[in-house]
């Protein structure tokens, strides 16, 4: 059952992509039949990710301390905090790559299953690419294990490569890529199967401002298509572009909300200073 | 199924595009085996020997001039010091051997050759003794004949003067039995037959089966282990785990992808040692291939398992002295029957031990399935156990409900 649902979902998204990015209209007609019926009811889910009372520790170091977090459909959620605050661990636990000591994770309002991963795009801090392979072969592999095949796969790979501006470098081996190109290819690999939910761990680290802006434009575009994005970042001007942010400090989610509201609430001019404001408030107590 | 194909295809592409790995997988074992073949397959050189004080010696025929140089004592001593000869023999009685002595294997060669000559020396001595015995016997026979002559004359005299006394003497006389001619003992000659192999079987022929196992295992272990380790360290394994691929598909994808290369590698390697190096084999090529293939699977599954305990390539290679080297020594390359029980038990835990046993059965003893099914089964069991543990390890790090 879940498998068919995900086929519906993919079909639905496929349509979006083709309408907006691809000039080719030949396949859309085929996809129309898939879009009929209850597709709309299925795709509208209020909580793509939900983590409740998550605890995690390594040896005697507490990494996450009672973190609860719920994402809404179609929002960009920024997870910010100093290094070692537990951002990556939180993302990995939400993904099901790590097990929380306590607490529960739900993906698309049910316990995580392999099928839920079909609608999930993950980009780790490391590029996670096969250096021996060409860019095309990398995307081909990740698309294949996400269940894509044939012409649709090929077309989608070219599409995604265009999105991240790598369409001319598809034949090159990844070993010859620069850091920025690898980062973009890594992002393309997370996009290739048209997920509904993106978990991106520092997607723009080490990229020049131009590419960074393009990537954020892409995020807004994806959001416009109904995707939910959770992104960890250090860069504060990116924080302002998030719909909501969660401030993670020493394993605790110390504040959560729209950047503007948070700044107003604490009476500070930037999100960075919220950390300082909260710290001061804690000292006073 | 589609995921398996995608995994296998990716691994094949990775190996094909990485020319170094490809070369290491296929050419390196051939190079090393060729080297081993030269070292162990070469016929041992004849020892250089000399004799001194030979002129007056009647042992000279035992030491042919083609095998033993004739030298004066001074020359011989000099040649020995210069390592031109390995030993010289002083033919004065008692015969003395002087060895160069710095290389045990050359000492052994020289001694075995000298011992052969000494057998001829003994034959010469026996002949000499035989000749002197014959002389003594002839002399005795002569004196006996003379005594008989006198006796006959005495008997004649007694018959004439006291016949009654003679009859009583004759009756009491011991009946002499005529000595029967004893048959000459047959010449002792060993008639050697071989149940397996023949007298041309050299060290390489018996090492070969073990060597094939060791090198296939070593190279698959290195490449498979590092390849899976990279999957872990570069984060691609995380990406896989955040995809709908199933745990067993990751492991089996690896098995299949590498398996195809292993088939190619085993085929080239086996054909090379059988047809180019001409290793002694009376078994079927197919049986050899099957064993090499099964062995590679256990090497691959073991390397994937051990890569879990390594956090970088160096740590992966640290397993080689721990996993490969003991197998070299306990796999049947050297006899282990006299080792303590626990060492032999350790040998029984090693995959190469079984492949060597199976390959010896096939190549030297020429058995078919009935000769290697047990060893093959154990190798498959090794792989199955390692694969199951691998899948469990991945499952443990992936808390998703299936």
XYZ file of C-alpha atoms in Angstrom:
687
model
C 0.000 0.000 0.000
C 2.656 2.489 1.046
C 4.531 1.705 -2.115
C 1.592 2.753 -4.281
C 1.155 5.891 -2.259
C 4.746 6.817 -2.889
C 4.283 6.158 -6.590
C 1.396 8.598 -6.521
C 3.495 11.104 -4.690
C 6.396 10.755 -7.068
C 4.081 11.069 -10.000
C 2.622 14.198 -8.555
C 6.017 15.765 -8.115
C 7.204 14.609 -11.411
C 4.430 16.625 -12.926
C 5.465 19.726 -11.052
C 9.022 19.417 -12.192
C 8.194 18.833 -15.782
C 5.799 21.745 -15.919
C 8.255 24.132 -14.450
C 11.707 23.089 -15.437
C 11.627 20.810 -18.393
C 10.691 22.004 -21.822
C 9.685 18.519 -22.816
C 5.948 17.950 -22.567
C 5.770 14.519 -24.044
C 5.658 12.626 -20.778
C 3.278 14.918 -18.956
C 0.281 13.443 -20.723
C 1.207 10.004 -19.429
C 1.574 11.338 -15.944
C -1.842 12.996 -15.953
C -3.635 9.752 -15.349
C -1.528 9.192 -12.267
C -2.403 12.558 -10.875
C -6.119 11.823 -10.898
C -7.961 10.646 -7.833
C -6.946 11.248 -4.273
C -3.392 12.454 -4.866
C -4.167 15.761 -3.252
C -5.397 14.170 -0.034
C -2.259 12.104 0.224
C 0.237 14.885 -0.331
C -1.239 17.244 2.206
C 0.343 16.093 5.397
C 0.823 18.525 8.148
C 3.918 17.053 9.793
C 6.544 15.602 7.471
C 8.975 15.210 10.388
C 8.265 15.023 14.039
C 10.768 14.342 16.798
C 9.577 14.051 20.353
C 11.677 14.248 23.499
C 14.855 13.084 21.811
C 17.784 12.217 24.037
C 21.173 11.128 22.831
C 24.529 10.705 24.476
C 27.930 9.376 23.400
C 29.840 7.856 26.283
C 29.517 10.504 29.012
C 28.801 13.431 26.699
C 25.194 14.512 26.319
C 24.541 15.469 22.697
C 20.789 15.927 22.694
C 18.791 16.726 25.768
C 15.033 16.465 25.378
C 14.684 17.978 21.927
C 11.193 18.112 20.450
C 10.656 19.483 16.988
C 7.873 19.389 14.451
C 8.138 20.529 10.863
C 5.217 21.856 8.899
C 4.549 20.949 5.338
C 6.169 23.374 2.921
C 8.435 25.310 5.233
C 12.143 25.937 5.396
C 13.354 25.209 8.882
C 16.815 26.408 9.832
C 18.684 24.591 12.528
C 21.350 26.898 13.901
C 23.798 26.747 16.723
C 27.508 26.629 17.442
C 29.636 23.664 16.387
C 29.094 20.694 18.626
C 25.593 21.805 19.568
C 24.187 18.565 18.173
C 22.799 19.796 14.844
C 24.181 16.952 12.784
C 23.178 14.365 15.357
C 19.650 15.722 15.399
C 19.394 15.548 11.621
C 20.763 12.003 11.602
C 18.296 10.901 14.240
C 15.390 12.477 12.374
C 16.554 10.561 9.308
C 16.781 7.266 11.078
C 20.536 7.000 10.552
C 21.065 6.957 14.276
C 18.982 5.724 17.111
C 17.943 8.086 19.871
C 18.410 6.854 23.433
C 14.938 8.052 24.261
C 12.140 9.641 22.325
C 10.394 8.925 19.033
C 10.731 10.059 15.453
C 7.936 10.137 12.912
C 8.371 10.601 9.199
C 5.201 11.572 7.363
C 3.194 10.867 10.490
C 4.262 7.286 10.904
C 7.231 5.375 12.201
C 10.136 5.637 9.745
C 10.043 2.957 7.060
C 12.228 2.273 4.096
C 9.451 3.473 1.850
C 9.368 6.837 3.587
C 12.956 7.258 2.388
C 11.674 7.458 -1.166
C 10.306 10.920 -0.383
C 13.388 12.031 1.486
C 16.475 13.791 0.217
C 19.533 13.790 2.439
C 22.728 15.731 2.010
C 25.429 15.147 4.571
C 28.266 17.443 5.590
C 30.639 15.303 3.587
C 30.008 15.223 -0.121
C 29.326 11.479 -0.107
C 30.140 10.863 -3.748
C 32.010 8.110 -5.551
C 35.210 9.771 -6.686
C 36.060 7.138 -9.292
C 32.771 7.601 -11.095
C 31.713 10.400 -13.385
C 29.126 12.899 -12.202
C 26.554 11.235 -14.404
C 27.311 7.794 -13.042
C 26.964 9.100 -9.497
C 23.544 10.563 -10.165
C 22.601 7.466 -12.132
C 23.396 5.248 -9.161
C 21.531 7.349 -6.597
C 18.546 7.659 -8.919
C 18.546 3.885 -9.477
C 18.478 2.963 -5.813
C 15.619 5.425 -5.405
C 13.714 3.307 -7.861
C 14.067 5.374 -11.021
C 14.835 3.764 -14.346
C 14.944 4.115 -18.073
C 14.304 7.316 -19.953
C 12.673 9.054 -17.016
C 15.845 8.561 -14.996
C 18.083 9.856 -17.738
C 15.963 12.897 -18.335
C 15.732 13.649 -14.648
C 19.515 13.450 -14.241
C 20.044 16.004 -16.999
C 17.395 18.185 -15.430
C 18.936 18.098 -11.989
C 22.410 18.701 -13.395
C 21.069 21.832 -15.044
C 19.538 22.967 -11.785
C 22.919 22.892 -10.048
C 24.708 24.174 -13.138
C 26.755 21.046 -13.786
C 25.239 19.942 -17.071
C 28.528 20.451 -18.910
C 30.559 18.453 -16.403
C 28.476 15.294 -16.272
C 31.072 13.235 -18.128
C 33.936 14.320 -15.878
C 35.100 12.087 -13.119
C 34.246 13.447 -9.680
C 37.899 13.220 -8.668
C 38.565 16.144 -11.025
C 35.825 18.279 -9.481
C 36.506 21.331 -7.342
C 35.087 21.504 -3.819
C 32.193 23.657 -4.938
C 31.322 21.376 -7.828
C 31.307 18.372 -5.537
C 29.003 20.195 -3.153
C 26.602 20.984 -5.958
C 26.708 17.445 -7.286
C 26.007 16.213 -3.783
C 22.966 18.468 -3.671
C 21.875 17.188 -7.076
C 22.087 13.645 -5.734
C 19.728 14.634 -2.934
C 17.303 16.196 -5.412
C 17.354 13.579 -8.102
C 14.393 11.517 -6.931
C 12.131 14.525 -6.252
C 11.721 14.087 -2.534
C 9.089 15.927 -0.512
C 11.356 16.358 2.446
C 14.947 17.545 2.379
C 17.371 17.172 5.248
C 20.411 19.188 4.328
C 23.399 19.331 6.647
C 25.329 22.534 5.899
C 24.532 22.486 2.187
C 26.303 25.751 1.401
C 29.483 25.358 3.398
C 32.554 26.264 1.365
C 30.621 27.703 -1.556
C 31.134 31.139 -3.033
C 28.380 33.744 -2.513
C 27.039 33.519 -6.059
C 26.458 29.788 -5.956
C 25.142 30.086 -2.437
C 22.510 32.541 -3.596
C 21.544 30.287 -6.490
C 21.141 27.385 -4.125
C 18.905 29.356 -1.812
C 16.847 30.391 -4.809
C 16.515 26.712 -5.544
C 15.379 26.021 -1.955
C 12.672 28.658 -2.241
C 11.668 27.184 -5.548
C 11.404 23.713 -4.018
C 9.435 25.119 -1.145
C 7.090 26.719 -3.616
C 6.470 23.241 -4.989
C 5.391 22.090 -1.572
C 8.630 20.553 -0.321
C 9.682 20.770 3.280
C 13.307 21.601 3.969
C 15.315 21.354 7.134
C 18.725 22.901 6.810
C 21.560 23.346 9.270
C 23.718 26.374 8.835
C 26.282 28.686 10.350
C 25.674 31.559 8.008
C 23.419 34.183 9.514
C 22.129 35.791 6.328
C 20.803 32.365 5.390
C 18.984 32.213 8.680
C 16.899 35.221 7.709
C 15.617 33.294 4.670
C 14.191 30.475 6.801
C 10.522 30.417 7.704
C 11.331 29.174 11.139
C 14.564 28.579 12.963
C 15.472 26.373 15.867
C 18.337 27.464 18.102
C 20.296 24.519 19.360
C 22.773 25.004 22.153
C 24.515 22.248 24.102
C 21.950 19.698 23.030
C 18.950 21.800 23.916
C 16.518 23.544 21.641
C 16.580 26.874 23.443
C 14.310 28.850 21.145
C 12.148 28.226 18.132
C 10.132 30.446 15.810
C 10.204 32.795 12.855
C 13.479 34.769 12.808
C 11.681 38.107 12.932
C 9.467 37.140 15.834
C 12.394 35.787 17.787
C 14.400 38.958 17.282
C 11.423 41.054 18.384
C 10.807 38.832 21.364
C 14.329 39.130 22.670
C 14.707 42.705 21.484
C 17.899 42.076 19.521
C 18.774 43.120 15.946
C 20.101 39.737 14.762
C 19.501 36.031 15.315
C 23.063 35.588 16.519
C 22.398 37.842 19.440
C 19.492 35.731 20.574
C 22.053 33.184 21.802
C 23.754 35.887 23.828
C 20.458 37.270 25.117
C 19.315 33.841 26.283
C 22.658 33.152 27.890
C 22.438 36.448 29.797
C 18.900 35.681 30.862
C 20.090 32.296 32.128
C 22.853 33.958 34.149
C 20.429 36.368 35.738
C 18.279 33.520 36.936
C 16.503 -6.922 -7.457
C 16.843 -3.610 -9.260
C 18.767 -2.226 -6.297
C 21.120 -5.203 -6.394
C 21.786 -4.588 -10.066
C 22.353 -0.892 -9.435
C 24.809 -1.650 -6.616
C 26.681 -4.255 -8.631
C 26.793 -2.016 -11.683
C 28.191 0.837 -9.650
C 30.938 -1.299 -8.138
C 31.924 -2.661 -11.529
C 32.070 0.869 -12.926
C 34.187 1.968 -9.991
C 36.704 -0.813 -10.508
C 36.809 -0.398 -14.280
C 37.382 3.340 -13.994
C 40.058 2.881 -11.355
C 42.831 1.414 -13.489
C 45.212 0.982 -10.595
C 42.803 -1.163 -8.661
C 42.074 -3.163 -11.754
C 45.779 -3.749 -12.265
C 46.289 -4.695 -8.635
C 43.400 -7.119 -8.804
C 44.530 -8.904 -11.941
C 48.168 -8.254 -12.811
C 49.771 -8.142 -9.363
C 48.857 -11.743 -8.429
C 50.230 -12.920 -11.778
C 53.510 -11.091 -11.218
C 53.964 -12.458 -7.730
C 53.050 -15.994 -8.749
C 55.577 -15.823 -11.560
C 58.218 -14.773 -9.069
C 57.281 -17.599 -6.742
C 57.416 -19.954 -9.684
C 60.980 -18.908 -10.492
C 62.054 -19.260 -6.888
C 60.477 -22.586 -6.025
C 60.103 -24.100 -9.464
C 63.767 -23.911 -10.460
C 65.778 -27.147 -10.348
C 68.387 -27.086 -7.603
C 71.896 -26.379 -8.871
C 74.426 -29.230 -8.788
C 76.926 -28.875 -5.961
C 80.547 -28.289 -6.922
C 82.781 -30.943 -5.401
C 86.422 -31.972 -5.481
C 88.615 -34.839 -4.285
C 92.167 -34.861 -3.010
C 94.721 -37.636 -2.360
C 93.078 -39.663 -5.109
C 96.122 -41.019 -6.905
C 96.906 -43.902 -4.611
C 93.270 -44.536 -3.706
C 91.368 -47.481 -5.097
C 88.095 -45.633 -4.305
C 88.670 -43.434 -7.343
C 86.074 -45.172 -9.588
C 83.339 -44.035 -7.166
C 84.157 -40.401 -7.873
C 83.606 -39.698 -11.517
C 85.701 -36.878 -12.903
C 82.563 -35.275 -14.336
C 81.196 -34.833 -10.830
C 84.384 -34.368 -8.821
C 87.256 -32.124 -9.759
C 90.684 -33.543 -9.098
C 92.680 -31.175 -6.957
C 95.737 -30.997 -4.833
C 95.070 -30.413 -1.111
C 96.283 -26.829 -1.415
C 94.094 -26.063 -4.432
C 91.092 -27.612 -2.741
C 91.507 -25.606 0.425
C 91.841 -22.417 -1.627
C 88.804 -23.219 -3.786
C 86.717 -23.948 -0.694
C 87.680 -20.611 0.834
C 86.776 -18.839 -2.411
C 83.404 -20.638 -2.467
C 84.296 -22.144 -5.846
C 83.507 -25.576 -4.479
C 81.022 -26.581 -1.805
C 83.054 -29.457 -0.401
C 86.113 -31.624 -1.013
C 86.770 -35.182 -0.025
C 90.010 -36.552 1.299
C 90.283 -40.098 -0.074
C 92.949 -41.267 2.387
C 91.505 -43.816 4.780
C 89.461 -42.956 6.713
C 87.659 -40.807 4.118
C 87.112 -37.251 5.286
C 84.658 -34.596 3.966
C 85.366 -30.900 4.252
C 82.298 -28.666 3.749
C 82.123 -24.965 2.987
C 79.274 -24.846 5.506
C 77.781 -21.337 5.315
C 74.619 -22.266 3.431
C 72.604 -25.149 4.887
C 70.826 -25.899 1.645
C 74.102 -26.207 -0.271
C 75.523 -28.352 2.517
C 72.565 -30.647 2.127
C 72.985 -30.853 -1.626
C 76.702 -31.612 -1.320
C 76.143 -34.227 1.356
C 73.426 -36.041 -0.559
C 75.675 -36.228 -3.591
C 78.622 -37.402 -1.536
C 76.451 -39.998 0.153
C 75.520 -41.379 -3.240
C 79.215 -41.711 -4.084
C 79.875 -43.284 -0.725
C 77.439 -46.055 -1.582
C 79.668 -46.885 -4.531
C 82.650 -46.707 -2.204
C 80.964 -49.279 -0.010
C 80.341 -51.498 -3.014
C 84.026 -51.260 -3.851
C 84.921 -52.180 -0.293
C 82.503 -55.077 -0.352
C 84.079 -56.330 -3.582
C 87.519 -56.060 -2.003
C 86.394 -58.029 1.029
C 84.758 -60.599 -1.196
C 88.012 -61.047 -3.087
C 90.039 -61.520 0.081
C 87.475 -63.959 1.486
C 87.645 -65.972 -1.717
C 91.434 -66.174 -1.338
C 91.145 -67.441 2.213
C 88.527 -70.015 1.236
C 90.700 -71.232 -1.623
C 93.675 -71.668 0.733
C 91.557 -73.570 3.237
C 90.077 -75.791 0.546
C 93.615 -76.637 -0.511
C 94.694 -77.666 2.999
C 91.484 -79.672 3.425
C 92.246 -81.564 0.211
C 95.751 -82.311 1.495
C 94.356 -83.584 4.803
C 91.858 -85.767 2.950
C 94.773 -87.197 0.989
C 96.581 -88.190 4.194
C 93.362 -89.565 5.654
C 92.799 -91.750 2.642
C 96.335 -93.105 2.916
C 95.797 -93.803 6.634
C 92.476 -95.567 5.883
C 94.210 -97.808 3.342
C 96.876 -98.697 5.900
C 94.244 -99.456 8.550
C 92.151 -101.587 6.157
C 95.196 -103.667 5.576
C 96.174 -104.124 9.237
C 93.016 -103.631 11.405
C 89.706 -103.725 9.421
C 87.454 -104.231 12.509
C 88.729 -101.069 14.185
C 88.064 -99.165 10.976
C 84.370 -100.217 10.757
C 83.691 -99.045 14.320
C 85.377 -95.746 13.566
C 83.349 -95.334 10.373
C 80.074 -96.024 12.231
C 80.810 -93.421 14.904
C 82.063 -90.825 12.455
C 79.699 -87.831 12.092
C 77.809 -87.762 8.826
C 79.148 -84.766 7.018
C 76.518 -82.933 5.114
C 77.447 -81.607 1.808
C 77.185 -77.821 1.839
C 74.472 -76.740 -0.551
C 75.274 -73.824 -2.720
C 73.452 -70.783 -1.413
C 71.826 -68.567 -3.916
C 73.522 -65.215 -4.331
C 71.406 -62.459 -2.722
C 69.467 -60.372 -5.173
C 70.694 -56.904 -5.759
C 68.720 -54.405 -3.612
C 66.969 -51.923 -5.854
C 64.022 -49.710 -4.856
C 61.067 -49.753 -7.155
C 59.271 -46.458 -6.497
C 55.678 -45.840 -7.548
C 53.651 -42.717 -6.863
C 50.042 -42.800 -5.720
C 49.760 -39.102 -6.585
C 52.047 -36.910 -8.587
C 55.354 -38.111 -10.013
C 59.064 -37.688 -9.407
C 59.017 -34.434 -11.413
C 56.788 -32.758 -8.795
C 58.781 -29.757 -7.589
C 58.246 -27.369 -4.707
C 56.171 -24.968 -6.775
C 53.768 -27.729 -7.742
C 52.972 -28.434 -4.125
C 53.130 -24.767 -3.064
C 51.035 -23.635 -6.015
C 47.600 -24.522 -4.646
C 48.337 -22.720 -1.378
C 49.849 -19.746 -3.203
C 46.809 -19.287 -5.416
C 44.633 -19.202 -2.319
C 46.869 -16.764 -0.481
C 47.125 -14.239 -3.292
C 43.494 -14.336 -4.296
C 42.554 -13.883 -0.655
C 45.054 -11.089 -0.062
C 44.096 -8.923 -3.023
C 40.366 -9.365 -2.679
C 40.681 -8.655 1.037
C 42.569 -5.413 0.453
C 40.416 -4.044 -2.342
C 37.069 -5.164 -0.985
C 37.839 -3.932 2.515
C 39.097 -0.530 1.458
C 36.221 -0.088 -0.954
C 33.624 -0.718 1.738
C 35.575 1.331 4.251
C 35.475 4.295 1.859
C 31.750 3.864 1.591
C 31.674 4.426 5.328
C 34.194 7.259 5.591
C 33.032 9.317 2.597
C 29.445 9.184 3.795
C 28.023 7.389 0.785
C 26.914 4.588 3.084
C 24.824 7.138 5.001
C 23.284 8.242 1.753
C 22.491 4.624 0.967
C 20.978 4.179 4.389
C 18.795 7.233 3.849
C 17.419 5.582 0.731
C 14.910 2.765 0.373
C 17.655 0.192 -0.270
C 17.475 -2.840 2.005
C 20.331 -3.919 4.248
C 20.897 -7.216 2.500
C 20.898 -5.448 -0.855
C 23.884 -3.343 0.179
C 25.948 -6.386 1.174
C 24.820 -8.597 -1.678
C 25.310 -5.779 -4.144
C 28.920 -5.739 -3.060
C 29.167 -9.499 -3.282
C 27.780 -9.564 -6.803
C 29.743 -6.579 -8.103
C 33.034 -7.895 -6.823
C 31.997 -11.446 -7.593
C 31.969 -10.700 -11.312
C 35.497 -9.364 -11.100
C 36.529 -12.299 -9.023
C 35.295 -14.650 -11.731
C 37.455 -12.844 -14.271
C 40.418 -12.725 -11.894
C 40.151 -16.386 -10.905
C 39.888 -17.397 -14.520
C 42.953 -15.442 -15.630
C 44.962 -16.527 -12.596
C 44.078 -20.191 -12.918
C 44.701 -20.303 -16.648
C 48.005 -18.544 -16.103
C 49.385 -20.994 -13.570
C 48.055 -24.017 -15.416
C 48.959 -23.118 -18.989
C 51.793 -20.617 -18.684
C 53.576 -21.706 -15.521
C 52.661 -25.323 -16.250
C 51.918 -26.197 -12.677
C 51.336 -29.906 -12.141
C 47.609 -30.459 -12.346
C 45.587 -33.481 -13.283
C 42.293 -32.100 -12.013
C 39.685 -30.160 -13.925
C 40.049 -26.437 -14.472
C 36.415 -25.932 -13.558
C 36.875 -27.440 -10.097
C 39.863 -25.175 -9.474
C 37.843 -22.157 -10.587
C 34.945 -23.020 -8.313
C 37.196 -23.257 -5.264
C 39.048 -20.017 -6.046
C 35.696 -18.323 -6.533
C 34.235 -19.562 -3.252
C 37.411 -18.548 -1.456
C 37.222 -15.019 -2.848
C 33.717 -14.700 -1.511
C 34.855 -15.508 1.991
C 37.735 -13.030 1.608
C 35.344 -10.327 0.450
C 32.782 -10.916 3.182
C 35.498 -11.035 5.838
C 37.068 -7.810 4.589
C 33.719 -6.001 4.647
C 33.210 -7.224 8.191
C 36.652 -6.094 9.349
C 36.282 -2.714 7.642
C 33.652 -2.021 10.302
C 36.431 -2.013 12.883
C 38.723 0.267 10.909
C 38.318 4.009 10.712
C 40.753 4.619 7.856
C 42.747 2.805 5.186
C 45.819 2.423 7.363
C 43.814 0.648 10.027
C 42.392 -1.608 7.345
C 45.885 -2.589 6.249
C 46.815 -3.253 9.861
C 44.577 -6.289 9.616
C 46.868 -7.865 7.043
C 49.524 -9.085 9.507
C 46.719 -10.257 11.737
C 44.526 -11.978 9.185
C 46.685 -12.846 6.187
C 50.136 -13.686 7.558
C 48.996 -16.414 10.000
C 47.021 -17.942 7.158
C 50.182 -18.082 5.060
C 51.930 -20.127 7.715
C 49.052 -22.307 8.838
C 47.349 -22.857 5.524
C 49.257 -25.963 4.552
C 52.234 -24.330 2.911
C 54.310 -25.786 5.722
C 53.517 -29.016 7.544
C 51.636 -28.286 10.745
C 51.085 -31.845 11.993
C 53.713 -31.507 14.676
C 52.515 -28.164 16.012
C 50.708 -27.868 19.343
C 46.994 -28.627 19.249
C 45.827 -25.065 19.702
C 47.883 -23.841 16.756
C 46.369 -26.535 14.567
C 42.911 -25.575 15.828
C 43.700 -22.016 14.792
C 44.611 -23.298 11.347
C 41.203 -24.929 11.107
C 39.590 -21.511 11.486
C 41.313 -20.150 8.416
C 39.650 -20.067 5.013
C 42.890 -20.546 3.075
C 43.491 -23.804 4.964
C 40.420 -25.280 3.286
C 41.120 -23.855 -0.141
C 44.645 -25.303 -0.054
C 43.308 -28.697 0.947
C 40.704 -28.602 -1.793
C 43.089 -27.330 -4.469
C 45.695 -29.998 -3.589
C 43.020 -32.644 -3.886
C 41.992 -31.328 -7.274
C 45.345 -30.443 -8.807
C 47.673 -33.110 -7.442
C 45.333 -35.962 -6.484
C 42.943 -35.312 -9.369
C 39.745 -35.731 -7.394
C 36.496 -34.245 -8.549
C 33.502 -33.098 -6.500
C 33.814 -35.934 -3.969
C 37.297 -34.701 -3.093
C 36.513 -31.091 -2.359
C 32.858 -30.750 -1.443
C 33.624 -30.670 2.260
C 36.262 -27.942 2.015
C 34.057 -26.017 -0.409
C 31.139 -26.303 1.985
C 33.194 -24.928 4.869
C 34.327 -22.001 2.730
C 30.711 -21.273 1.828
C 29.823 -21.477 5.518
C 32.538 -18.927 6.274
C 31.032 -16.558 3.707
C 27.488 -17.102 4.936
C 28.465 -16.399 8.530
C 30.389 -13.256 7.579
C 27.580 -12.013 5.333
C 24.964 -12.544 8.025
C 27.093 -10.653 10.565
C 27.599 -7.864 8.016
C 23.880 -7.508 7.471
C 23.304 -7.495 11.235
C 25.970 -4.808 11.685
C 24.276 -2.595 9.109
C 20.888 -3.246 10.621
C 22.205 -2.221 14.043
C 23.247 1.162 12.677
C 19.957 1.707 10.896
C 17.099 1.881 13.384
C 14.408 1.960 10.729
C 11.491 -0.427 10.941
C 11.581 -2.577 7.869
